[in-house]
């Protein structure tokens, strides 16, 4: 083999190595909110995995903002490489805190989610604009041994309140498997918001009955959203009813 041919072989090998060494796609960490669980992300997860993304659908404890954010922060810290952190509903408040101090978080995606500023609580933001009907759809509170209170949505009212654009059978399963949240978590004030330092993206439906669309739009604009997608008529669980739209935004945030 001539020196010239040998050099071409070496260059070809180096170029091939560079192609293999391209940065991997970021891991997508999905954080569910109140009255839901990790299975609420199944439709989104299925598409992301098909598109070559590693997905972690974290089990949000729903006990307090500080506790839940610390847990999600630990999950993020355990992941090698870049992360796109996605939150639904109350999970948006969790990711707003959890991303602080985690240099591998590339961007934040809010899916019908709270994006509070410092000193704000989810309950405050939900009541900032008219249109929310969650309060009248709640089941009888459950008193806890530690003095706290767990809240959930009345199963009879769940479909109309939470997931009106999801089939009745699926909504019934969601209602039965919903995770309760403590009242304290919904009234706990947020600390420093990560959206002030990281690019954020927002998607929500204008048929949301848990968080009024005007509140969601207000938070998106305030956070300087890179892209805001409003899905016509979609409920609070837009990731269940419109998973492709949610995936499209997550993948944009991952670029």
PDB file of C-alpha atoms in Angstrom:
ATOM      1  CA  UNK A   1       0.000   0.000   0.000  1.00  0.00           C
ATOM      2  CA  UNK A   2       1.399   3.409  -0.996  1.00  0.00           C
ATOM      3  CA  UNK A   3       1.851   6.165   1.576  1.00  0.00           C
ATOM      4  CA  UNK A   4      -0.857   8.169  -0.239  1.00  0.00           C
ATOM      5  CA  UNK A   5      -3.404   5.360  -0.038  1.00  0.00           C
ATOM      6  CA  UNK A   6      -2.453   4.686   3.576  1.00  0.00           C
ATOM      7  CA  UNK A   7      -3.063   8.355   4.382  1.00  0.00           C
ATOM      8  CA  UNK A   8      -6.502   8.209   2.792  1.00  0.00           C
ATOM      9  CA  UNK A   9      -7.350   5.180   4.901  1.00  0.00           C
ATOM     10  CA  UNK A  10      -6.314   6.995   8.073  1.00  0.00           C
ATOM     11  CA  UNK A  11      -8.289  10.113   7.137  1.00  0.00           C
ATOM     12  CA  UNK A  12     -11.326   7.989   6.330  1.00  0.00           C
ATOM     13  CA  UNK A  13     -11.091   6.264   9.690  1.00  0.00           C
ATOM     14  CA  UNK A  14     -10.814   9.584  11.500  1.00  0.00           C
ATOM     15  CA  UNK A  15     -13.827  10.992   9.651  1.00  0.00           C
ATOM     16  CA  UNK A  16     -15.793   7.861  10.423  1.00  0.00           C
ATOM     17  CA  UNK A  17     -14.849   8.192  14.086  1.00  0.00           C
ATOM     18  CA  UNK A  18     -15.971  11.804  14.136  1.00  0.00           C
ATOM     19  CA  UNK A  19     -19.330  10.784  12.728  1.00  0.00           C
ATOM     20  CA  UNK A  20     -19.766   8.215  15.472  1.00  0.00           C
ATOM     21  CA  UNK A  21     -18.651  10.723  18.101  1.00  0.00           C
ATOM     22  CA  UNK A  22     -21.387  13.252  17.354  1.00  0.00           C
ATOM     23  CA  UNK A  23     -23.148  14.412  20.548  1.00  0.00           C
ATOM     24  CA  UNK A  24     -25.913  12.067  21.630  1.00  0.00           C
ATOM     25  CA  UNK A  25     -29.463  13.309  21.845  1.00  0.00           C
ATOM     26  CA  UNK A  26     -30.310  14.681  25.280  1.00  0.00           C
ATOM     27  CA  UNK A  27     -32.254  12.602  27.753  1.00  0.00           C
ATOM     28  CA  UNK A  28     -35.827  13.788  28.214  1.00  0.00           C
ATOM     29  CA  UNK A  29     -36.993  13.811  31.840  1.00  0.00           C
ATOM     30  CA  UNK A  30     -40.777  14.017  32.158  1.00  0.00           C
ATOM     31  CA  UNK A  31     -42.318  15.197  35.438  1.00  0.00           C
ATOM     32  CA  UNK A  32     -46.047  14.648  35.950  1.00  0.00           C
ATOM     33  CA  UNK A  33     -48.235  16.953  37.988  1.00  0.00           C
ATOM     34  CA  UNK A  34     -51.029  16.616  40.517  1.00  0.00           C
ATOM     35  CA  UNK A  35     -53.899  14.179  39.913  1.00  0.00           C
ATOM     36  CA  UNK A  36     -51.784  12.248  37.392  1.00  0.00           C
ATOM     37  CA  UNK A  37     -48.906   9.774  37.388  1.00  0.00           C
ATOM     38  CA  UNK A  38     -46.008   8.800  35.122  1.00  0.00           C
ATOM     39  CA  UNK A  39     -48.315   6.851  32.814  1.00  0.00           C
ATOM     40  CA  UNK A  40     -49.806  10.167  31.681  1.00  0.00           C
ATOM     41  CA  UNK A  41     -46.645  10.515  29.582  1.00  0.00           C
ATOM     42  CA  UNK A  42     -47.019   7.144  27.816  1.00  0.00           C
ATOM     43  CA  UNK A  43     -48.073   8.588  24.462  1.00  0.00           C
ATOM     44  CA  UNK A  44     -45.249  11.134  24.512  1.00  0.00           C
ATOM     45  CA  UNK A  45     -42.710   8.568  25.690  1.00  0.00           C
ATOM     46  CA  UNK A  46     -43.630   6.117  22.933  1.00  0.00           C
ATOM     47  CA  UNK A  47     -42.980   8.690  20.194  1.00  0.00           C
ATOM     48  CA  UNK A  48     -39.780  10.049  21.768  1.00  0.00           C
ATOM     49  CA  UNK A  49     -38.336   6.553  22.117  1.00  0.00           C
ATOM     50  CA  UNK A  50     -39.192   5.792  18.496  1.00  0.00           C
ATOM     51  CA  UNK A  51     -37.342   8.999  17.554  1.00  0.00           C
ATOM     52  CA  UNK A  52     -34.217   7.829  19.385  1.00  0.00           C
ATOM     53  CA  UNK A  53     -34.490   9.683  22.697  1.00  0.00           C
ATOM     54  CA  UNK A  54     -33.834   8.185  26.098  1.00  0.00           C
ATOM     55  CA  UNK A  55     -36.781   9.037  28.356  1.00  0.00           C
ATOM     56  CA  UNK A  56     -37.151   9.050  32.132  1.00  0.00           C
ATOM     57  CA  UNK A  57     -40.712   9.568  33.370  1.00  0.00           C
ATOM     58  CA  UNK A  58     -40.002  10.491  36.969  1.00  0.00           C
ATOM     59  CA  UNK A  59     -42.383   9.594  39.779  1.00  0.00           C
ATOM     60  CA  UNK A  60     -43.147  12.997  41.275  1.00  0.00           C
ATOM     61  CA  UNK A  61     -43.885  12.511  45.021  1.00  0.00           C
ATOM     62  CA  UNK A  62     -46.390  15.431  45.149  1.00  0.00           C
ATOM     63  CA  UNK A  63     -45.564  16.126  48.806  1.00  0.00           C
ATOM     64  CA  UNK A  64     -44.040  19.622  48.711  1.00  0.00           C
ATOM     65  CA  UNK A  65     -42.286  21.821  46.161  1.00  0.00           C
ATOM     66  CA  UNK A  66     -38.969  21.666  47.993  1.00  0.00           C
ATOM     67  CA  UNK A  67     -39.107  17.891  48.542  1.00  0.00           C
ATOM     68  CA  UNK A  68     -40.315  17.092  45.044  1.00  0.00           C
ATOM     69  CA  UNK A  69     -37.789  19.416  43.390  1.00  0.00           C
ATOM     70  CA  UNK A  70     -34.936  17.895  45.400  1.00  0.00           C
ATOM     71  CA  UNK A  71     -35.969  14.429  44.228  1.00  0.00           C
ATOM     72  CA  UNK A  72     -36.187  15.447  40.563  1.00  0.00           C
ATOM     73  CA  UNK A  73     -32.874  17.290  40.884  1.00  0.00           C
ATOM     74  CA  UNK A  74     -31.284  14.063  42.120  1.00  0.00           C
ATOM     75  CA  UNK A  75     -32.748  12.202  39.137  1.00  0.00           C
ATOM     76  CA  UNK A  76     -31.252  14.778  36.781  1.00  0.00           C
ATOM     77  CA  UNK A  77     -27.884  14.564  38.541  1.00  0.00           C
ATOM     78  CA  UNK A  78     -27.792  10.809  37.948  1.00  0.00           C
ATOM     79  CA  UNK A  79     -28.048  11.250  34.172  1.00  0.00           C
ATOM     80  CA  UNK A  80     -24.913  11.503  32.069  1.00  0.00           C
ATOM     81  CA  UNK A  81     -25.141  14.128  29.358  1.00  0.00           C
ATOM     82  CA  UNK A  82     -27.636  16.811  28.505  1.00  0.00           C
ATOM     83  CA  UNK A  83     -31.216  16.845  29.758  1.00  0.00           C
ATOM     84  CA  UNK A  84     -34.432  18.443  28.546  1.00  0.00           C
ATOM     85  CA  UNK A  85     -36.622  18.833  31.627  1.00  0.00           C
ATOM     86  CA  UNK A  86     -40.367  18.712  30.999  1.00  0.00           C
ATOM     87  CA  UNK A  87     -43.101  19.429  33.535  1.00  0.00           C
ATOM     88  CA  UNK A  88     -46.875  19.107  33.429  1.00  0.00           C
ATOM     89  CA  UNK A  89     -49.138  21.224  35.646  1.00  0.00           C
ATOM     90  CA  UNK A  90     -47.671  21.363  39.184  1.00  0.00           C
ATOM     91  CA  UNK A  91     -44.674  19.531  37.704  1.00  0.00           C
ATOM     92  CA  UNK A  92     -43.801  22.831  36.032  1.00  0.00           C
ATOM     93  CA  UNK A  93     -43.218  24.388  39.430  1.00  0.00           C
ATOM     94  CA  UNK A  94     -41.079  21.393  40.349  1.00  0.00           C
ATOM     95  CA  UNK A  95     -38.809  21.668  37.288  1.00  0.00           C
ATOM     96  CA  UNK A  96     -38.569  25.435  37.792  1.00  0.00           C
ATOM     97  CA  UNK A  97     -36.728  24.702  41.042  1.00  0.00           C
ATOM     98  CA  UNK A  98     -35.112  21.337  40.217  1.00  0.00           C
ATOM     99  CA  UNK A  99     -33.092  22.716  37.294  1.00  0.00           C
ATOM    100  CA  UNK A 100     -31.218  25.180  39.494  1.00  0.00           C
ATOM    101  CA  UNK A 101     -27.596  24.146  39.894  1.00  0.00           C
ATOM    102  CA  UNK A 102     -27.836  21.327  37.327  1.00  0.00           C
ATOM    103  CA  UNK A 103     -25.543  22.338  34.488  1.00  0.00           C
ATOM    104  CA  UNK A 104     -26.638  19.444  32.289  1.00  0.00           C
ATOM    105  CA  UNK A 105     -30.176  20.828  31.946  1.00  0.00           C
ATOM    106  CA  UNK A 106     -30.355  22.271  28.437  1.00  0.00           C
ATOM    107  CA  UNK A 107     -33.905  23.600  28.363  1.00  0.00           C
ATOM    108  CA  UNK A 108     -37.299  23.549  30.075  1.00  0.00           C
ATOM    109  CA  UNK A 109     -40.620  22.567  28.538  1.00  0.00           C
ATOM    110  CA  UNK A 110     -43.871  23.516  30.265  1.00  0.00           C
ATOM    111  CA  UNK A 111     -46.885  21.400  29.331  1.00  0.00           C
ATOM    112  CA  UNK A 112     -50.056  23.067  30.637  1.00  0.00           C
ATOM    113  CA  UNK A 113     -47.780  23.888  33.536  1.00  0.00           C
ATOM    114  CA  UNK A 114     -47.033  26.422  36.211  1.00  0.00           C
ATOM    115  CA  UNK A 115     -43.919  28.528  35.729  1.00  0.00           C
ATOM    116  CA  UNK A 116     -43.886  30.542  38.962  1.00  0.00           C
ATOM    117  CA  UNK A 117     -41.635  33.426  39.795  1.00  0.00           C
ATOM    118  CA  UNK A 118     -39.965  33.674  43.178  1.00  0.00           C
ATOM    119  CA  UNK A 119     -42.513  33.958  45.975  1.00  0.00           C
ATOM    120  CA  UNK A 120     -45.445  32.583  43.960  1.00  0.00           C
ATOM    121  CA  UNK A 121     -47.443  29.417  44.640  1.00  0.00           C
ATOM    122  CA  UNK A 122     -49.418  27.240  42.232  1.00  0.00           C
ATOM    123  CA  UNK A 123     -52.660  28.125  43.989  1.00  0.00           C
ATOM    124  CA  UNK A 124     -51.917  31.832  43.567  1.00  0.00           C
ATOM    125  CA  UNK A 125     -51.308  31.493  39.831  1.00  0.00           C
ATOM    126  CA  UNK A 126     -54.335  29.263  39.237  1.00  0.00           C
ATOM    127  CA  UNK A 127     -56.559  31.954  40.741  1.00  0.00           C
ATOM    128  CA  UNK A 128     -54.836  34.903  39.082  1.00  0.00           C
ATOM    129  CA  UNK A 129     -57.219  34.801  36.107  1.00  0.00           C
ATOM    130  CA  UNK A 130     -60.859  33.655  35.909  1.00  0.00           C
ATOM    131  CA  UNK A 131     -61.931  30.407  34.300  1.00  0.00           C
ATOM    132  CA  UNK A 132     -60.519  27.667  36.524  1.00  0.00           C
ATOM    133  CA  UNK A 133     -63.036  25.207  38.017  1.00  0.00           C
ATOM    134  CA  UNK A 134     -60.750  22.814  39.886  1.00  0.00           C
ATOM    135  CA  UNK A 135     -61.940  23.819  43.350  1.00  0.00           C
ATOM    136  CA  UNK A 136     -65.497  22.662  42.755  1.00  0.00           C
ATOM    137  CA  UNK A 137     -64.319  19.370  41.227  1.00  0.00           C
ATOM    138  CA  UNK A 138     -62.235  18.188  44.188  1.00  0.00           C
ATOM    139  CA  UNK A 139     -63.185  15.135  46.229  1.00  0.00           C
ATOM    140  CA  UNK A 140     -63.464  15.217  50.005  1.00  0.00           C
ATOM    141  CA  UNK A 141     -59.961  15.901  51.394  1.00  0.00           C
ATOM    142  CA  UNK A 142     -58.033  13.126  53.110  1.00  0.00           C
ATOM    143  CA  UNK A 143     -56.582  14.065  56.494  1.00  0.00           C
ATOM    144  CA  UNK A 144     -53.045  12.757  56.985  1.00  0.00           C
ATOM    145  CA  UNK A 145     -51.410  11.539  60.183  1.00  0.00           C
ATOM    146  CA  UNK A 146     -48.826  14.327  60.002  1.00  0.00           C
ATOM    147  CA  UNK A 147     -51.554  16.971  60.078  1.00  0.00           C
ATOM    148  CA  UNK A 148     -51.517  17.626  56.352  1.00  0.00           C
ATOM    149  CA  UNK A 149     -54.252  17.163  53.760  1.00  0.00           C
ATOM    150  CA  UNK A 150     -54.291  15.208  50.507  1.00  0.00           C
ATOM    151  CA  UNK A 151     -56.360  16.488  47.590  1.00  0.00           C
ATOM    152  CA  UNK A 152     -57.707  14.608  44.589  1.00  0.00           C
ATOM    153  CA  UNK A 153     -60.367  15.123  41.921  1.00  0.00           C
ATOM    154  CA  UNK A 154     -63.766  13.526  42.371  1.00  0.00           C
ATOM    155  CA  UNK A 155     -63.758  10.543  40.010  1.00  0.00           C
ATOM    156  CA  UNK A 156     -67.257  11.390  38.768  1.00  0.00           C
ATOM    157  CA  UNK A 157     -66.075  14.880  37.765  1.00  0.00           C
ATOM    158  CA  UNK A 158     -62.591  13.896  36.567  1.00  0.00           C
ATOM    159  CA  UNK A 159     -63.396  13.411  32.871  1.00  0.00           C
ATOM    160  CA  UNK A 160     -65.048  16.782  32.370  1.00  0.00           C
ATOM    161  CA  UNK A 161     -62.666  18.704  34.614  1.00  0.00           C
ATOM    162  CA  UNK A 162     -59.295  17.208  33.787  1.00  0.00           C
ATOM    163  CA  UNK A 163     -59.453  15.341  30.504  1.00  0.00           C
ATOM    164  CA  UNK A 164     -62.527  16.234  28.469  1.00  0.00           C
ATOM    165  CA  UNK A 165     -60.754  15.496  25.164  1.00  0.00           C
ATOM    166  CA  UNK A 166     -59.741  11.979  26.219  1.00  0.00           C
ATOM    167  CA  UNK A 167     -62.016   8.963  25.697  1.00  0.00           C
ATOM    168  CA  UNK A 168     -64.307   8.139  28.595  1.00  0.00           C
ATOM    169  CA  UNK A 169     -62.761   4.729  29.241  1.00  0.00           C
ATOM    170  CA  UNK A 170     -59.239   6.120  29.359  1.00  0.00           C
ATOM    171  CA  UNK A 171     -60.356   9.022  31.551  1.00  0.00           C
ATOM    172  CA  UNK A 172     -61.936   6.572  33.988  1.00  0.00           C
ATOM    173  CA  UNK A 173     -58.632   4.717  34.291  1.00  0.00           C
ATOM    174  CA  UNK A 174     -56.813   7.996  34.827  1.00  0.00           C
ATOM    175  CA  UNK A 175     -59.300   9.008  37.501  1.00  0.00           C
ATOM    176  CA  UNK A 176     -58.879   5.743  39.386  1.00  0.00           C
ATOM    177  CA  UNK A 177     -55.082   5.905  39.224  1.00  0.00           C
ATOM    178  CA  UNK A 178     -54.629   9.613  39.946  1.00  0.00           C
ATOM    179  CA  UNK A 179     -51.981  10.579  42.484  1.00  0.00           C
ATOM    180  CA  UNK A 180     -53.171  12.964  45.231  1.00  0.00           C
ATOM    181  CA  UNK A 181     -51.209  16.074  46.101  1.00  0.00           C
ATOM    182  CA  UNK A 182     -50.867  17.738  49.473  1.00  0.00           C
ATOM    183  CA  UNK A 183     -52.607  21.046  49.955  1.00  0.00           C
ATOM    184  CA  UNK A 184     -49.296  22.375  51.286  1.00  0.00           C
ATOM    185  CA  UNK A 185     -47.586  21.675  47.961  1.00  0.00           C
ATOM    186  CA  UNK A 186     -50.088  23.842  46.115  1.00  0.00           C
ATOM    187  CA  UNK A 187     -49.611  26.740  48.534  1.00  0.00           C
ATOM    188  CA  UNK A 188     -45.817  26.544  48.948  1.00  0.00           C
ATOM    189  CA  UNK A 189     -43.979  29.563  47.561  1.00  0.00           C
ATOM    190  CA  UNK A 190     -41.353  29.069  44.875  1.00  0.00           C
ATOM    191  CA  UNK A 191     -37.732  30.114  45.091  1.00  0.00           C
ATOM    192  CA  UNK A 192     -35.419  31.263  42.318  1.00  0.00           C
ATOM    193  CA  UNK A 193     -36.920  30.289  38.928  1.00  0.00           C
ATOM    194  CA  UNK A 194     -34.677  28.413  36.508  1.00  0.00           C
ATOM    195  CA  UNK A 195     -36.546  29.841  33.513  1.00  0.00           C
ATOM    196  CA  UNK A 196     -34.701  33.099  34.062  1.00  0.00           C
ATOM    197  CA  UNK A 197     -31.451  31.366  33.093  1.00  0.00           C
ATOM    198  CA  UNK A 198     -32.600  28.589  30.730  1.00  0.00           C
ATOM    199  CA  UNK A 199     -34.560  28.653  27.459  1.00  0.00           C
ATOM    200  CA  UNK A 200     -38.170  27.638  27.992  1.00  0.00           C
ATOM    201  CA  UNK A 201     -40.957  26.370  25.757  1.00  0.00           C
ATOM    202  CA  UNK A 202     -44.693  26.250  26.476  1.00  0.00           C
ATOM    203  CA  UNK A 203     -47.623  24.233  25.191  1.00  0.00           C
ATOM    204  CA  UNK A 204     -51.177  24.207  26.525  1.00  0.00           C
ATOM    205  CA  UNK A 205     -54.788  23.919  25.446  1.00  0.00           C
ATOM    206  CA  UNK A 206     -57.194  26.818  25.510  1.00  0.00           C
ATOM    207  CA  UNK A 207     -59.822  24.436  26.899  1.00  0.00           C
ATOM    208  CA  UNK A 208     -57.872  23.865  30.119  1.00  0.00           C
ATOM    209  CA  UNK A 209     -60.149  23.953  33.181  1.00  0.00           C
ATOM    210  CA  UNK A 210     -57.469  23.464  35.831  1.00  0.00           C
ATOM    211  CA  UNK A 211     -55.205  26.364  34.891  1.00  0.00           C
ATOM    212  CA  UNK A 212     -56.953  29.069  32.854  1.00  0.00           C
ATOM    213  CA  UNK A 213     -55.433  29.655  29.424  1.00  0.00           C
ATOM    214  CA  UNK A 214     -54.873  33.321  30.277  1.00  0.00           C
ATOM    215  CA  UNK A 215     -52.734  32.305  33.242  1.00  0.00           C
ATOM    216  CA  UNK A 216     -50.722  29.908  31.102  1.00  0.00           C
ATOM    217  CA  UNK A 217     -50.208  32.565  28.437  1.00  0.00           C
ATOM    218  CA  UNK A 218     -49.176  35.092  31.070  1.00  0.00           C
ATOM    219  CA  UNK A 219     -46.522  32.727  32.454  1.00  0.00           C
ATOM    220  CA  UNK A 220     -45.217  31.854  28.991  1.00  0.00           C
ATOM    221  CA  UNK A 221     -44.819  35.494  28.019  1.00  0.00           C
ATOM    222  CA  UNK A 222     -43.192  36.387  31.331  1.00  0.00           C
ATOM    223  CA  UNK A 223     -40.691  33.549  30.983  1.00  0.00           C
ATOM    224  CA  UNK A 224     -39.693  34.728  27.518  1.00  0.00           C
ATOM    225  CA  UNK A 225     -40.876  31.491  25.910  1.00  0.00           C
ATOM    226  CA  UNK A 226     -38.872  30.543  22.800  1.00  0.00           C
ATOM    227  CA  UNK A 227     -42.023  29.036  21.348  1.00  0.00           C
ATOM    228  CA  UNK A 228     -45.554  28.899  22.724  1.00  0.00           C
ATOM    229  CA  UNK A 229     -48.030  26.428  21.218  1.00  0.00           C
ATOM    230  CA  UNK A 230     -51.739  26.784  22.002  1.00  0.00           C
ATOM    231  CA  UNK A 231     -53.766  23.708  21.063  1.00  0.00           C
ATOM    232  CA  UNK A 232     -57.353  24.606  20.196  1.00  0.00           C
ATOM    233  CA  UNK A 233     -59.833  23.125  22.653  1.00  0.00           C
ATOM    234  CA  UNK A 234     -57.322  20.866  24.396  1.00  0.00           C
ATOM    235  CA  UNK A 235     -57.799  19.951  28.044  1.00  0.00           C
ATOM    236  CA  UNK A 236     -55.365  20.085  30.928  1.00  0.00           C
ATOM    237  CA  UNK A 237     -53.835  16.773  29.786  1.00  0.00           C
ATOM    238  CA  UNK A 238     -52.734  17.950  26.349  1.00  0.00           C
ATOM    239  CA  UNK A 239     -49.852  15.426  26.487  1.00  0.00           C
ATOM    240  CA  UNK A 240     -52.439  12.605  26.597  1.00  0.00           C
ATOM    241  CA  UNK A 241     -54.809  13.948  23.937  1.00  0.00           C
ATOM    242  CA  UNK A 242     -52.188  15.535  21.643  1.00  0.00           C
ATOM    243  CA  UNK A 243     -48.892  13.675  22.260  1.00  0.00           C
ATOM    244  CA  UNK A 244     -47.386  14.469  18.857  1.00  0.00           C
ATOM    245  CA  UNK A 245     -47.752  18.225  19.374  1.00  0.00           C
ATOM    246  CA  UNK A 246     -46.024  17.908  22.741  1.00  0.00           C
ATOM    247  CA  UNK A 247     -43.259  15.758  21.266  1.00  0.00           C
ATOM    248  CA  UNK A 248     -42.676  18.260  18.458  1.00  0.00           C
ATOM    249  CA  UNK A 249     -42.044  21.004  21.002  1.00  0.00           C
ATOM    250  CA  UNK A 250     -39.829  18.801  23.195  1.00  0.00           C
ATOM    251  CA  UNK A 251     -37.730  17.842  20.182  1.00  0.00           C
ATOM    252  CA  UNK A 252     -37.400  21.498  19.221  1.00  0.00           C
ATOM    253  CA  UNK A 253     -36.186  22.245  22.743  1.00  0.00           C
ATOM    254  CA  UNK A 254     -33.697  19.381  22.396  1.00  0.00           C
ATOM    255  CA  UNK A 255     -31.998  20.825  19.302  1.00  0.00           C
TER     256      UNK A 255
END
